[in-house]
Amino acid sequence: MKILVPLKRVADPDNANKVKVNGGKLETTGLEWKPNPFDEYAVETALRLTENGTNPKARQGEVVVVTFGPKDTETTLRAALATGADRAIRVDAADDALDGDLVARALKALVEKEKPDLVLLGKQAVDGDSNQVGQLLAEYLGWPQATFAGSIQSEDDKSLVVGREVDGGTLKVRVTLPAVVSVDLRIVAPNSVRGKHTPPTHAYADGVRFAALMAIMAAKKKPLAEVKLADLASDTALKIKYTGFELPPARKAGIKVKAVSELVDKLKNEAKVV
Amino acid sequence: MTKPVQAINRYKADLREMFFLLFEQFRVNEVLGKAPYEAWGEEEVKTTLQEVYRWVREVTGPLNVVGDTHGCKLEGGRVITPPGFKDAWKQLYEAGWNSIGVSPDYGGAGSPAAVQALVLELLAGSNAAFAMYPGLAHGAAEVIQHFGTPEQKKLYCERMYSGKWGGTMCLTEPHAGTDVGSAKTTAKKNADGSYTITGTKIFISGGDHDLAENVIHLVLARVDGAPAGTKGLTLFIVPRVRTSEDGTLGQTNDVAVGALEHKMGINGSATCVLVFGENEKCVGWPVGGEEKINQGMAQMFKMMNTARIAVGVQGFAVASTAYLNALEYARERKQGSSITHWKDATAPRVPIMQHADVRRMLLDMKARVEGLRALAVKLAFHQDQVRVHSGKDEAQVAYHQGQVDLLVPLVKSYGSDQGFRVCETAIQTYGGAGYTRDYPVEQYCRDAKIFSIYEGTNHIQAMDLVGRKLGQAGGANLQSFLGDVAKFVAAHSGHATLGPAVKALGAAQEAVGGSAMRLLMWFQSGQLALVPLAANRFLEMMSELTVAWLLLQGAVIAEEARAKVDAAHPDHAFYTGKVQAALYFTRNVLPGVTHKAELMGAEDKTAIDIPDAAFATV
């Protein structure tokens, strides 16, 4: 199976340096970048589908990772190559010259060129939280889609059984390949992904795999191609216009109530929630 | 019943600081991409450190408190390591972190020593006790790689570097601790060329464990008829389980675990009494074969050098996470109001970081930790230069190797001494909370105490420095060192902001040079009794000089870099921190060097003059 995994880097939410707003614009100086966690889960899922879990070094398919951004986003791609992806593509673009629709249209052109059996991606990026690219891409390609996957079973090369995380439980759907699947948090649980090469008794370690030292050293030698955005999308105009940014207002301090009756009174008459 | 412990990670490291040392101060880029580091580039170094940091926070970090609480157990004559250690060992070797500096010929990644030292910091800082098992296996394998016969290298090295087999070093005996030359373990030659080993070794770290299928002991023993003292010691390879030439495990080798020590710290590390040849069925082979009989100490020194550097790294590794934890606490814990409102009982409570003495402790820890790290990276830098120049420029090799030799006792002693003291300051920063097991610093402090004792006590290091290293190469190594400091002083004493601090460094350099001459005079004039009394003090002086120098060197670079960074950029604060730490150390610690030189000059002998009976009448 050949799988294309679009990745995005995001500002590391755990880092002390947060995004700042400066004159209605986002200030990204000094931010530490990391791969969007949901996209990391997508890479992990793709690797599980294209290997025998008991012998992961012998690849049983191809995983191609792709990102959109300036030269330094190649670090994100190299990191994915170090965990096991086979090949990488960087679509050269400035960070602020992109929106979900443009990325989806460019990905469509890339998919037509690469002809993967499956596009796997995170359900959303944890910066903009737009949750659009997977759905738009499926529509533009005319492919079936399964979003918020918490489990994937691959029995043959023709279809996948995807457990979708929905309100109140899991909805199992069968999608015919080629398809677009976006993944949710639970996809990296030890038994969430059942690839056809891995024996059913094999349990993965919880979460995303670590890059091994030798794989980090080998990542440099794996192919990383650069593509121009304009070569993938004839119209690079953005559909989303950013008119301004502001930080959420700081929370006001609470008050202490003296008695339960006062609390009930406030909930009734001030907050009007009971 | 013991309260179940939660395996949560408390480990913190500062990668920005590591990258500063590697890429800005010691410019490791200049050796990357070139022989013997062709495979390494800046990105590989950064990714590796980031990935190891991620790994230790998820794997070894959470096991630190688990190992401390559970400790090791002796069951059926075998050591059972704490829960989770086995899996961590497996993962460590699958990832390859432990063999990062090992030659690719033996399955390693051949990284620069500077990178290896920082990977070791992450491993040891996240879990000092766990990191000892792979650390000792590595050290033992190195000895076999350097001194073993081709057959021994083939059989042992890769298996030990890959974690299939563990390893230990067995020197200490009940009667032979610091006085290793009085070791009583014997070796009797057998008809097949092997030796029958008989004796008891104590304090053997990782002396047995369940992490690997075999443990290879390197045992110092005296062959029948060999001379007394260290000259008669031979180093033997003694496997726990005998193996055939292809590595297949055979029968056990009569190596028994007599007991486990109950210790103050590093409880996850099994400290064993090992009994060799209880049933006269323990065999060993001399490292390097028959012609290496009686050369055990020289061989063991190879391992001890590696181990001593590693202990210095352990010291600041644990201290660094103690500091960063204390810093986090000091930022969050609110207590008292600002001193400017001390009369106003209703003034808002402030984080304790706002109190002057807490800030002093924080900066004191920061300066020491960063200074110690710089000292260790400098040593590793010289090791890398030795490898880069090897076979091409022998003068350069001699210079850099000389600096390595000179710095080893400093890294080991000052790293372990100050590392412990930083942990103590970290507890003080927390106040009572730091004394409880709810926070990690009390464990750090207990774990760190051993560092100044094992691998040669810090006094042994000081005697190594004053007795061997100062006079090594006719004193050329010391002269080069003092010359390097003098060059820095000459180049920067006019620095706009750091100039006065650099001048103070010049004064300390003269004091250290003068004190070295004084030591020489004591040797020559037969006043030997003064030497051990002053040795620790001299080592401390020389270490403080070196640390101040390296902090100032970093500060000069940071000043220049800061001017090019936007004030809002986090690097601006980072570089400011480098400068402030250097200023703090040079203003508050460095002046002590000249004072200590005066104390040495006073030639005080009260500790010798006092009669034994006068110490106490009980």
CSV table of N, CA, C and O in Angstrom, one decimal, chain A residues 140-241:
chain,number,residue,atom,x,y,z
A,140,TYR,N,-12.6,17.3,-3.5
A,140,TYR,CA,-12.0,17.6,-4.8
A,140,TYR,C,-11.5,16.4,-5.5
A,140,TYR,O,-11.5,16.4,-6.8
A,141,LEU,N,-11.1,15.4,-4.8
A,141,LEU,CA,-10.7,14.2,-5.5
A,141,LEU,C,-11.8,13.3,-5.9
A,141,LEU,O,-11.7,12.4,-6.8
A,142,GLY,N,-13.0,13.5,-5.3
A,142,GLY,CA,-14.1,12.6,-5.5
A,142,GLY,C,-13.9,11.3,-4.9
A,142,GLY,O,-14.4,10.2,-5.4
A,143,TRP,N,-13.1,11.2,-3.8
A,143,TRP,CA,-12.8,10.0,-3.1
A,143,TRP,C,-13.7,9.9,-1.9
A,143,TRP,O,-14.1,10.9,-1.3
A,144,PRO,N,-13.9,8.6,-1.4
A,144,PRO,CA,-14.6,8.4,-0.1
A,144,PRO,C,-13.7,8.9,1.0
A,144,PRO,O,-12.5,9.0,0.9
A,145,GLN,N,-14.4,9.4,2.1
A,145,GLN,CA,-13.6,9.8,3.2
A,145,GLN,C,-14.2,9.2,4.5
A,145,GLN,O,-15.4,8.9,4.6
A,146,ALA,N,-13.3,9.0,5.5
A,146,ALA,CA,-13.7,8.6,6.8
A,146,ALA,C,-12.9,9.5,7.8
A,146,ALA,O,-11.7,9.5,7.8
A,147,THR,N,-13.6,10.3,8.5
A,147,THR,CA,-13.0,11.3,9.4
A,147,THR,C,-13.0,10.8,10.8
A,147,THR,O,-13.7,10.0,11.2
A,148,PHE,N,-12.1,11.4,11.6
A,148,PHE,CA,-11.9,11.1,13.1
A,148,PHE,C,-11.7,9.6,13.3
A,148,PHE,O,-12.4,9.0,14.2
A,149,ALA,N,-10.9,9.0,12.6
A,149,ALA,CA,-10.7,7.5,12.8
A,149,ALA,C,-10.0,7.2,14.1
A,149,ALA,O,-9.0,7.8,14.4
A,150,GLY,N,-10.6,6.3,14.9
A,150,GLY,CA,-10.0,5.9,16.1
A,150,GLY,C,-9.5,4.5,16.0
A,150,GLY,O,-8.8,3.9,16.8
A,151,SER,N,-9.9,3.8,14.8
A,151,SER,CA,-9.3,2.5,14.5
A,151,SER,C,-9.4,2.3,13.0
A,151,SER,O,-10.2,2.8,12.3
A,152,ILE,N,-8.4,1.5,12.6
A,152,ILE,CA,-8.4,1.1,11.1
A,152,ILE,C,-8.1,-0.4,11.0
A,152,ILE,O,-7.1,-0.8,11.6
A,153,GLN,N,-8.9,-1.1,10.2
A,153,GLN,CA,-8.5,-2.5,9.9
A,153,GLN,C,-8.3,-2.5,8.4
A,153,GLN,O,-9.1,-2.0,7.6
A,154,SER,N,-7.2,-3.2,8.0
A,154,SER,CA,-6.9,-3.3,6.6
A,154,SER,C,-6.8,-4.8,6.3
A,154,SER,O,-5.8,-5.4,6.8
A,155,GLU,N,-7.8,-5.4,5.7
A,155,GLU,CA,-7.7,-6.8,5.4
A,155,GLU,C,-7.2,-7.1,4.0
A,155,GLU,O,-6.6,-8.1,3.7
A,156,ASP,N,-7.5,-6.2,3.1
A,156,ASP,CA,-7.0,-6.4,1.7
A,156,ASP,C,-6.6,-5.0,1.2
A,156,ASP,O,-6.7,-4.0,1.9
A,157,ASP,N,-6.3,-5.0,-0.1
A,157,ASP,CA,-5.9,-3.7,-0.6
A,157,ASP,C,-7.0,-2.9,-1.2
A,157,ASP,O,-6.8,-1.8,-1.9
A,158,LYS,N,-8.2,-3.4,-1.1
A,158,LYS,CA,-9.4,-2.8,-1.7
A,158,LYS,C,-10.2,-1.8,-0.8
A,158,LYS,O,-10.8,-0.9,-1.3
A,159,SER,N,-10.1,-2.1,0.5
A,159,SER,CA,-10.9,-1.3,1.4
A,159,SER,C,-10.4,-1.3,2.8
A,159,SER,O,-9.5,-2.1,3.1
A,160,LEU,N,-10.9,-0.4,3.6
A,160,LEU,CA,-10.5,-0.3,5.0
A,160,LEU,C,-11.8,-0.3,5.8
A,160,LEU,O,-12.8,0.3,5.4
A,161,VAL,N,-11.7,-0.9,7.0
A,161,VAL,CA,-12.8,-0.7,8.0
A,161,VAL,C,-12.3,0.3,9.0
A,161,VAL,O,-11.3,0.1,9.7
A,162,VAL,N,-13.0,1.4,9.0
A,162,VAL,CA,-12.6,2.5,9.9
A,162,VAL,C,-13.6,2.7,11.0
A,162,VAL,O,-14.8,2.8,10.8
A,163,GLY,N,-13.1,2.8,12.2
A,163,GLY,CA,-14.0,3.1,13.4
A,163,GLY,C,-13.9,4.6,13.6
A,163,GLY,O,-12.8,5.1,14.0
A,164,ARG,N,-15.0,5.3,13.4
A,164,ARG,CA,-15.0,6.7,13.5
A,164,ARG,C,-15.4,7.1,14.9
A,164,ARG,O,-16.4,6.6,15.4
A,165,GLU,N,-14.7,8.1,15.5
A,165,GLU,CA,-15.1,8.6,16.8
A,165,GLU,C,-16.3,9.5,16.6
A,165,GLU,O,-16.2,10.6,15.9
A,166,VAL,N,-17.5,9.1,17.1
A,166,VAL,CA,-18.7,10.0,16.9
A,166,VAL,C,-19.2,10.2,18.3
A,166,VAL,O,-18.9,9.5,19.3
A,167,ASP,N,-20.2,11.1,18.4
A,167,ASP,CA,-20.8,11.4,19.7
A,167,ASP,C,-21.4,10.1,20.3
A,167,ASP,O,-22.1,9.4,19.6
A,168,GLY,N,-21.0,9.7,21.4
A,168,GLY,CA,-21.7,8.5,22.1
A,168,GLY,C,-21.1,7.2,21.6
A,168,GLY,O,-21.7,6.2,22.0
A,169,GLY,N,-20.0,7.2,20.9
A,169,GLY,CA,-19.4,5.9,20.5
A,169,GLY,C,-18.6,5.8,19.3
A,169,GLY,O,-18.1,6.8,18.9
A,170,THR,N,-18.6,4.7,18.7
A,170,THR,CA,-17.8,4.5,17.5
A,170,THR,C,-18.7,4.0,16.3
A,170,THR,O,-19.6,3.2,16.5
A,171,LEU,N,-18.5,4.6,15.2
A,171,LEU,CA,-19.3,4.3,14.0
A,171,LEU,C,-18.3,3.6,13.1
A,171,LEU,O,-17.3,4.1,12.6
A,172,LYS,N,-18.6,2.3,12.8
A,172,LYS,CA,-17.7,1.6,11.9
A,172,LYS,C,-18.2,1.7,10.4
A,172,LYS,O,-19.4,1.5,10.1
A,173,VAL,N,-17.3,2.1,9.6
A,173,VAL,CA,-17.6,2.3,8.2
A,173,VAL,C,-16.6,1.5,7.3
A,173,VAL,O,-15.5,1.4,7.8
A,174,ARG,N,-17.0,1.1,6.2
A,174,ARG,CA,-16.1,0.5,5.2
A,174,ARG,C,-15.9,1.5,4.1
A,174,ARG,O,-16.8,2.0,3.5
A,175,VAL,N,-14.6,1.9,3.9
A,175,VAL,CA,-14.4,2.8,2.7
A,175,VAL,C,-13.6,2.0,1.7
A,175,VAL,O,-12.7,1.3,2.0
A,176,THR,N,-13.9,2.3,0.5
A,176,THR,CA,-13.2,1.7,-0.7
A,176,THR,C,-12.0,2.6,-1.0
A,176,THR,O,-12.1,3.8,-0.9
A,177,LEU,N,-10.9,1.9,-1.3
A,177,LEU,CA,-9.7,2.7,-1.6
A,177,LEU,C,-9.7,3.0,-3.1
A,177,LEU,O,-10.3,2.2,-3.9
A,178,PRO,N,-9.1,4.1,-3.5
A,178,PRO,CA,-8.4,5.1,-2.7
A,178,PRO,C,-9.4,5.9,-1.9
A,178,PRO,O,-10.5,6.2,-2.3
A,179,ALA,N,-8.9,6.4,-0.8
A,179,ALA,CA,-9.7,7.2,0.1
A,179,ALA,C,-8.9,8.2,0.9
A,179,ALA,O,-7.7,8.1,1.0
A,180,VAL,N,-9.6,9.1,1.6
A,180,VAL,CA,-9.0,10.0,2.5
A,180,VAL,C,-9.5,9.6,3.9
A,180,VAL,O,-10.7,9.5,4.2
A,181,VAL,N,-8.5,9.4,4.9
A,181,VAL,CA,-8.9,9.1,6.2
A,181,VAL,C,-8.2,10.1,7.2
A,181,VAL,O,-7.0,10.3,7.1
A,182,SER,N,-9.0,10.8,8.0
A,182,SER,CA,-8.3,11.6,9.0
A,182,SER,C,-8.4,11.0,10.4
A,182,SER,O,-9.4,10.3,10.7
A,183,VAL,N,-7.3,11.1,11.2
A,183,VAL,CA,-7.3,10.3,12.4
A,183,VAL,C,-7.4,11.1,13.7
A,183,VAL,O,-7.1,12.3,13.7
A,184,ASP,N,-7.9,10.4,14.7
A,184,ASP,CA,-8.1,11.0,16.0
A,184,ASP,C,-7.1,10.4,17.0
A,184,ASP,O,-6.4,9.5,16.7
A,185,LEU,N,-7.2,10.9,18.2
A,185,LEU,CA,-6.2,10.5,19.2
A,185,LEU,C,-6.1,9.0,19.5
A,185,LEU,O,-5.0,8.5,19.6
A,186,ARG,N,-7.2,8.3,19.5
A,186,ARG,CA,-7.2,6.9,19.9
A,186,ARG,C,-6.5,5.9,18.9
A,186,ARG,O,-6.4,4.8,19.1
A,187,ILE,N,-6.2,6.5,17.7
A,187,ILE,CA,-5.7,5.7,16.6
A,187,ILE,C,-4.3,5.1,17.0
A,187,ILE,O,-3.9,4.1,16.5
A,188,VAL,N,-3.6,5.7,18.0
A,188,VAL,CA,-2.3,5.2,18.4
A,188,VAL,C,-2.3,4.3,19.6
A,188,VAL,O,-1.3,4.1,20.2
A,189,ALA,N,-3.5,3.9,20.0
A,189,ALA,CA,-3.6,2.9,21.1
A,189,ALA,C,-3.0,1.6,20.6
A,189,ALA,O,-2.9,1.4,19.4
A,190,PRO,N,-2.5,0.7,21.5
A,190,PRO,CA,-1.8,-0.5,21.1
A,190,PRO,C,-2.4,-1.4,20.0
A,190,PRO,O,-1.8,-2.0,19.2
A,191,ASN,N,-3.8,-1.4,20.0
A,191,ASN,CA,-4.4,-2.4,19.1
A,191,ASN,C,-5.4,-1.7,18.1
A,191,ASN,O,-6.2,-2.3,17.5
A,192,SER,N,-5.2,-0.4,17.9
A,192,SER,CA,-6.1,0.4,17.1
A,192,SER,C,-6.0,0.1,15.6
A,192,SER,O,-6.9,0.2,14.8
A,193,VAL,N,-4.8,-0.1,15.2
A,193,VAL,CA,-4.5,-0.3,13.7
A,193,VAL,C,-4.2,-1.8,13.5
A,193,VAL,O,-3.3,-2.3,14.1
A,194,ARG,N,-4.9,-2.4,12.6
A,194,ARG,CA,-4.7,-3.8,12.2
A,194,ARG,C,-4.2,-3.8,10.7
A,194,ARG,O,-5.1,-3.8,9.8
A,195,GLY,N,-3.0,-3.8,10.5
A,195,GLY,CA,-2.5,-3.9,9.1
A,195,GLY,C,-2.5,-5.3,8.7
A,195,GLY,O,-2.5,-6.2,9.6
A,196,LYS,N,-2.5,-5.6,7.4
A,196,LYS,CA,-2.6,-7.0,7.0
A,196,LYS,C,-1.3,-7.8,7.2
A,196,LYS,O,-1.2,-9.0,7.1
A,197,HIS,N,-0.1,-7.0,7.4
A,197,HIS,CA,1.1,-7.7,7.5
A,197,HIS,C,1.5,-8.1,8.9
A,197,HIS,O,2.3,-8.9,9.2
A,198,THR,N,0.8,-7.4,9.9
A,198,THR,CA,1.1,-7.6,11.3
A,198,THR,C,0.2,-8.7,11.9
A,198,THR,O,-1.0,-8.7,11.7
A,199,PRO,N,0.8,-9.7,12.6
A,199,PRO,CA,0.0,-10.7,13.2
A,199,PRO,C,-1.0,-10.1,14.3
A,199,PRO,O,-0.6,-9.2,15.0
A,200,PRO,N,-2.2,-10.7,14.3
A,200,PRO,CA,-3.2,-10.1,15.2
A,200,PRO,C,-2.8,-10.1,16.7
A,200,PRO,O,-3.3,-9.3,17.5
A,201,THR,N,-1.8,-11.0,17.0
A,201,THR,CA,-1.4,-11.0,18.4
A,201,THR,C,-0.5,-9.9,18.8
A,201,THR,O,-0.2,-9.7,20.0
A,202,HIS,N,0.0,-9.2,17.8
A,202,HIS,CA,1.0,-8.1,18.1
A,202,HIS,C,0.4,-6.9,18.7
A,202,HIS,O,-0.6,-6.4,18.1
A,203,ALA,N,0.9,-6.4,19.8
A,203,ALA,CA,0.4,-5.2,20.4
A,203,ALA,C,1.5,-4.1,20.3
A,203,ALA,O,2.6,-4.4,20.6
A,204,TYR,N,1.1,-3.0,19.7
A,204,TYR,CA,2.1,-1.9,19.6
A,204,TYR,C,2.3,-1.2,21.0
A,204,TYR,O,1.4,-1.3,21.8
A,205,ALA,N,3.4,-0.5,21.1
A,205,ALA,CA,3.5,0.4,22.3
A,205,ALA,C,2.5,1.5,22.2
A,205,ALA,O,2.2,1.9,21.0
A,206,ASP,N,2.0,2.0,23.3
A,206,ASP,CA,1.0,3.1,23.2
A,206,ASP,C,1.7,4.3,22.7
A,206,ASP,O,2.8,4.7,23.1
A,207,GLY,N,1.0,5.0,21.8
A,207,GLY,CA,1.5,6.3,21.3
A,207,GLY,C,2.3,6.2,20.0
A,207,GLY,O,2.4,5.2,19.4
A,208,VAL,N,3.0,7.3,19.8
A,208,VAL,CA,3.8,7.4,18.6
A,208,VAL,C,5.2,6.8,18.9
A,208,VAL,O,5.7,7.0,19.9
A,209,ARG,N,5.8,6.1,17.9
A,209,ARG,CA,7.1,5.5,18.1
A,209,ARG,C,8.2,6.5,18.2
A,209,ARG,O,8.0,7.6,17.7
A,210,PHE,N,9.3,6.1,18.9
A,210,PHE,CA,10.4,7.0,18.9
A,210,PHE,C,11.3,6.8,17.7
A,210,PHE,O,11.3,5.7,17.1
A,211,ALA,N,12.0,7.8,17.3
A,211,ALA,CA,13.0,7.6,16.2
A,211,ALA,C,14.2,7.0,16.9
A,211,ALA,O,14.7,7.4,17.9
A,212,ALA,N,14.7,5.9,16.2
A,212,ALA,CA,16.0,5.3,16.7
A,212,ALA,C,17.2,6.1,16.1
A,212,ALA,O,17.1,6.8,15.1
A,213,LEU,N,18.3,6.0,16.8
A,213,LEU,CA,19.5,6.7,16.4
A,213,LEU,C,19.9,6.4,15.0
A,213,LEU,O,20.2,7.4,14.2
A,214,MET,N,19.9,5.2,14.6
A,214,MET,CA,20.3,4.8,13.3
A,214,MET,C,19.4,5.4,12.2
A,214,MET,O,19.8,5.7,11.1
A,215,ALA,N,18.1,5.4,12.6
A,215,ALA,CA,17.1,6.0,11.7
A,215,ALA,C,17.3,7.5,11.5
A,215,ALA,O,17.1,8.0,10.4
A,216,ILE,N,17.7,8.1,12.6
A,216,ILE,CA,17.9,9.6,12.5
A,216,ILE,C,19.1,9.8,11.5
A,216,ILE,O,19.1,10.7,10.7
A,217,MET,N,20.1,9.0,11.7
A,217,MET,CA,21.3,9.1,10.8
A,217,MET,C,21.0,8.8,9.4
A,217,MET,O,21.5,9.4,8.4
A,218,ALA,N,20.0,7.8,9.2
A,218,ALA,CA,19.7,7.4,7.8
A,218,ALA,C,18.7,8.4,7.2
A,218,ALA,O,18.6,8.4,5.9
A,219,ALA,N,18.0,9.2,8.0
A,219,ALA,CA,17.0,10.1,7.4
A,219,ALA,C,17.6,11.1,6.4
A,219,ALA,O,16.9,11.4,5.4
A,220,LYS,N,18.8,11.5,6.6
A,220,LYS,CA,19.5,12.4,5.7
A,220,LYS,C,19.6,11.8,4.3
A,220,LYS,O,19.6,12.6,3.3
A,221,LYS,N,19.7,10.5,4.3
A,221,LYS,CA,19.9,9.9,2.9
A,221,LYS,C,18.6,9.6,2.2
A,221,LYS,O,18.6,9.2,1.1
A,222,LYS,N,17.4,9.7,2.9
A,222,LYS,CA,16.2,9.5,2.3
A,222,LYS,C,15.8,10.6,1.4
A,222,LYS,O,16.1,11.8,1.7
A,223,PRO,N,15.1,10.4,0.3
A,223,PRO,CA,14.8,11.4,-0.7
A,223,PRO,C,13.8,12.5,-0.1
A,223,PRO,O,12.8,12.1,0.6
A,224,LEU,N,14.1,13.7,-0.3
A,224,LEU,CA,13.3,14.9,0.1
A,224,LEU,C,13.2,15.8,-1.1
A,224,LEU,O,14.2,16.5,-1.5
A,225,ALA,N,12.0,15.8,-1.8
A,225,ALA,CA,11.9,16.6,-3.0
A,225,ALA,C,11.2,17.9,-2.7
A,225,ALA,O,10.5,18.1,-1.7
A,226,GLU,N,11.5,18.9,-3.5
A,226,GLU,CA,10.9,20.2,-3.3
A,226,GLU,C,10.0,20.5,-4.5
A,226,GLU,O,10.4,20.3,-5.7
A,227,VAL,N,8.8,21.0,-4.3
A,227,VAL,CA,7.9,21.3,-5.3
A,227,VAL,C,7.4,22.7,-5.1
A,227,VAL,O,7.2,23.2,-4.0
A,228,LYS,N,7.2,23.4,-6.2
A,228,LYS,CA,6.7,24.8,-6.1
A,228,LYS,C,5.1,24.8,-5.9
A,228,LYS,O,4.5,24.0,-6.6
A,229,LEU,N,4.6,25.6,-5.1
A,229,LEU,CA,3.2,25.7,-4.9
A,229,LEU,C,2.5,26.0,-6.2
A,229,LEU,O,1.4,25.4,-6.5
A,230,ALA,N,3.0,26.9,-6.9
A,230,ALA,CA,2.4,27.3,-8.2
A,230,ALA,C,2.3,26.1,-9.2
A,230,ALA,O,1.4,26.1,-10.0
A,231,ASP,N,3.2,25.2,-9.0
A,231,ASP,CA,3.1,24.0,-9.9
A,231,ASP,C,2.0,23.1,-9.6
A,231,ASP,O,1.6,22.2,-10.4
A,232,LEU,N,1.4,23.2,-8.4
A,232,LEU,CA,0.3,22.3,-8.0
A,232,LEU,C,-1.0,23.0,-8.0
A,232,LEU,O,-2.0,22.4,-8.2
A,233,ALA,N,-1.0,24.4,-7.8
A,233,ALA,CA,-2.2,25.1,-7.8
A,233,ALA,C,-2.1,26.3,-8.7
A,233,ALA,O,-1.2,27.1,-8.5
A,234,SER,N,-2.9,26.4,-9.7
A,234,SER,CA,-2.8,27.5,-10.6
A,234,SER,C,-3.3,28.8,-10.0
A,234,SER,O,-2.8,29.9,-10.2
A,235,ASP,N,-4.3,28.7,-9.1
A,235,ASP,CA,-4.8,29.8,-8.4
A,235,ASP,C,-4.4,29.7,-6.9
A,235,ASP,O,-4.8,28.9,-6.2
A,236,THR,N,-3.5,30.6,-6.6
A,236,THR,CA,-2.9,30.6,-5.2
A,236,THR,C,-3.5,31.7,-4.3
A,236,THR,O,-3.0,31.9,-3.2
A,237,ALA,N,-4.6,32.2,-4.8
A,237,ALA,CA,-5.3,33.2,-3.9
A,237,ALA,C,-5.9,32.6,-2.7
A,237,ALA,O,-6.4,31.4,-2.9
A,238,LEU,N,-5.9,33.2,-1.6
A,238,LEU,CA,-6.5,32.6,-0.4
A,238,LEU,C,-8.0,32.9,-0.3
A,238,LEU,O,-8.5,34.0,-0.7
A,239,LYS,N,-8.8,31.9,0.1
A,239,LYS,CA,-10.2,32.1,0.3
A,239,LYS,C,-10.5,32.7,1.7
A,239,LYS,O,-11.5,33.4,1.9
A,240,ILE,N,-9.6,32.5,2.6
A,240,ILE,CA,-9.8,33.0,3.9
A,240,ILE,C,-8.9,34.3,4.0
A,240,ILE,O,-7.7,34.3,3.7
A,241,LYS,N,-9.6,35.4,4.4
A,241,LYS,CA,-8.8,36.6,4.6
A,241,LYS,C,-8.7,36.9,6.1
A,241,LYS,O,-9.7,36.8,6.9
